[in-house]
Amino acid sequence: MKYLPFILAISASHAYAQDTSLRTQVDQVLAPIAEISSLPDALHCAGLFRSLAVGIGAGTDISDGAAAAEEYMATTGGMLWFNAEGTPDTTPEEVFDVLVPLINGVAIIYIDQLPTLLGEDQNPLQDEFFDQYTYCTAILEALQDDTGG
């Protein structure tokens, strides 16, 4: 995981660079874990990928890829939780009892906006959504390259 420190540094700076309505809503959902380095970004990406998997519908290459990306980012989030200082000793099941509702909360924000985000009419939320999607995809690819996954 030689690229992980670099990815974590980028994710920390990225979190502060955005200040738009979707980001504000997501930050509110992820506030309980905001102090755990890089965990909010991992869960944000997991939620974004989940919204695509659900919003597009099962059985397509895109939705299957989004579901796999969500699983990878959620697992990364679990590892970040386990490695963070100050988090309680928990079993994997207990960690996901904490993290899954946060991922669901992020996914709901995006699912509620999918008609606007994927519509043909240009709007500011589309740019924010696609910027976040590009960011999440870059993190996912870097993590997979680093782990061979």
PDB file of C-alpha atoms in Angstrom, residues 78-137:
ATOM      1  CA  GLY A  78     -13.628  -0.627   7.651  1.00  0.00           C
ATOM      2  CA  MET A  79      -9.845  -0.928   7.516  1.00  0.00           C
ATOM      3  CA  LEU A  80      -9.463   2.809   8.154  1.00  0.00           C
ATOM      4  CA  TRP A  81     -11.742   2.444  11.193  1.00  0.00           C
ATOM      5  CA  PHE A  82      -9.706  -0.451  12.567  1.00  0.00           C
ATOM      6  CA  ASN A  83      -6.433   1.422  12.067  1.00  0.00           C
ATOM      7  CA  ALA A  84      -7.618   4.731  13.519  1.00  0.00           C
ATOM      8  CA  GLU A  85      -6.550   5.815  16.960  1.00  0.00           C
ATOM      9  CA  GLY A  86      -9.358   6.304  19.417  1.00  0.00           C
ATOM     10  CA  THR A  87     -11.945   4.061  17.788  1.00  0.00           C
ATOM     11  CA  PRO A  88     -13.458   1.469  20.097  1.00  0.00           C
ATOM     12  CA  ASP A  89     -12.410  -2.165  19.836  1.00  0.00           C
ATOM     13  CA  THR A  90     -15.096  -3.713  17.693  1.00  0.00           C
ATOM     14  CA  THR A  91     -15.754  -6.782  15.615  1.00  0.00           C
ATOM     15  CA  PRO A  92     -16.060  -6.410  11.835  1.00  0.00           C
ATOM     16  CA  GLU A  93     -19.821  -6.807  12.172  1.00  0.00           C
ATOM     17  CA  GLU A  94     -19.979  -3.994  14.725  1.00  0.00           C
ATOM     18  CA  VAL A  95     -17.890  -1.732  12.502  1.00  0.00           C
ATOM     19  CA  PHE A  96     -20.241  -2.232   9.601  1.00  0.00           C
ATOM     20  CA  ASP A  97     -23.214  -1.638  11.917  1.00  0.00           C
ATOM     21  CA  VAL A  98     -21.712   1.840  12.349  1.00  0.00           C
ATOM     22  CA  LEU A  99     -20.514   2.438   8.789  1.00  0.00           C
ATOM     23  CA  VAL A 100     -23.352   1.017   6.648  1.00  0.00           C
ATOM     24  CA  PRO A 101     -25.995   3.518   7.853  1.00  0.00           C
ATOM     25  CA  LEU A 102     -23.572   6.337   6.987  1.00  0.00           C
ATOM     26  CA  ILE A 103     -23.014   4.887   3.500  1.00  0.00           C
ATOM     27  CA  ASN A 104     -26.788   4.550   3.111  1.00  0.00           C
ATOM     28  CA  GLY A 105     -27.249   8.177   4.162  1.00  0.00           C
ATOM     29  CA  VAL A 106     -24.825   9.366   1.478  1.00  0.00           C
ATOM     30  CA  ALA A 107     -26.430   7.116  -1.127  1.00  0.00           C
ATOM     31  CA  ILE A 108     -29.877   8.546  -0.357  1.00  0.00           C
ATOM     32  CA  ILE A 109     -28.605  12.087  -0.954  1.00  0.00           C
ATOM     33  CA  TYR A 110     -27.376  11.111  -4.403  1.00  0.00           C
ATOM     34  CA  ILE A 111     -30.373   8.885  -5.248  1.00  0.00           C
ATOM     35  CA  ASP A 112     -32.708  11.777  -4.448  1.00  0.00           C
ATOM     36  CA  GLN A 113     -30.757  13.897  -6.948  1.00  0.00           C
ATOM     37  CA  LEU A 114     -30.151  11.296  -9.702  1.00  0.00           C
ATOM     38  CA  PRO A 115     -32.826  12.618 -12.096  1.00  0.00           C
ATOM     39  CA  THR A 116     -31.183  16.044 -11.899  1.00  0.00           C
ATOM     40  CA  LEU A 117     -27.637  14.707 -11.893  1.00  0.00           C
ATOM     41  CA  LEU A 118     -28.070  12.427 -14.879  1.00  0.00           C
ATOM     42  CA  GLY A 119     -30.546  14.590 -16.778  1.00  0.00           C
ATOM     43  CA  GLU A 120     -29.810  16.316 -20.051  1.00  0.00           C
ATOM     44  CA  ASP A 121     -30.272  19.844 -18.711  1.00  0.00           C
ATOM     45  CA  GLN A 122     -27.004  21.407 -17.555  1.00  0.00           C
ATOM     46  CA  ASN A 123     -26.969  22.382 -13.891  1.00  0.00           C
ATOM     47  CA  PRO A 124     -24.322  23.083 -11.245  1.00  0.00           C
ATOM     48  CA  LEU A 125     -24.991  19.851  -9.344  1.00  0.00           C
ATOM     49  CA  GLN A 126     -23.917  17.816 -12.373  1.00  0.00           C
ATOM     50  CA  ASP A 127     -20.428  19.296 -12.292  1.00  0.00           C
ATOM     51  CA  GLU A 128     -20.140  18.609  -8.579  1.00  0.00           C
ATOM     52  CA  PHE A 129     -21.407  15.050  -9.006  1.00  0.00           C
ATOM     53  CA  PHE A 130     -19.077  14.226 -11.883  1.00  0.00           C
ATOM     54  CA  ASP A 131     -16.111  15.829 -10.115  1.00  0.00           C
ATOM     55  CA  GLN A 132     -16.807  13.655  -7.067  1.00  0.00           C
ATOM     56  CA  TYR A 133     -17.310  10.570  -9.261  1.00  0.00           C
ATOM     57  CA  THR A 134     -13.971  11.227 -10.994  1.00  0.00           C
ATOM     58  CA  TYR A 135     -12.290  11.719  -7.627  1.00  0.00           C
ATOM     59  CA  CYS A 136     -13.776   8.503  -6.199  1.00  0.00           C
ATOM     60  CA  THR A 137     -12.849   6.533  -9.295  1.00  0.00           C
TER      61      THR A 137
END
